[in-house]
């Protein structure tokens, strides 16, 4: 899987999450807070996603920070600001998925920038999860 496909996968997940968020007030609040903190307008989410199709290597920093904010608000980071694998135990994930989370954490924990870290970890998840779907076919 190449980088543009990973970025597009991340974009798809975030769009899916954003669309589903409206069903739950707590997630609506998280989404609104993350938009504000990332300085992204609701209408810009689609534009940011569209820009990924044009140049996936130039991912807007605000988009990366939005991903960080959402992961943080979902409680997936520990006190050290890095992924807390234990928080995924309640997510009905398979052993293979948990192994991917642990692998991605191990590979990406050296990234210092919090937004870049969230983006890279998410990209790693997407690559691992997509690979496992292809293997299952």
Phi, psi and omega in degrees: 000133181264168186303314179301323179294321179297313181298317179295323176297317178298316179301316179300315180297314182295319177298317179298317179296313181300319180293325181279339184301324185301342180285343185231124183300320180297318178289327174301316180295315178303312181301312181298317179297316182292324175300314181294313181297326181272358181057044177244132174276153179309317181290338181283338181305311179298318179297319178297318179296317179298323181294336178295328178291326181285316182208089184293342180279346181252060182289127180300132181302326179297323178296317178297319180289327174298316178299318178298313182301314181296315178298320179295314182291334174282353176083028183267005177247145176275184180298335180279359180082006180254164181304133175255103185303325182299333181291346180271352182298331181270011186261013181054045181266149177285166175301321179296319178295317179297322177297322178294318178300314180296320179297313181296319177301311181300317182287330190251354184296349178277353180282123184276318182293123187296323181287316178298320179301310181300317180296312182295320178296316179296318178298319179297317177302311183301315180297316181293315182292321178294319178299320181290328177292319180294320179295326182287341184285000000 
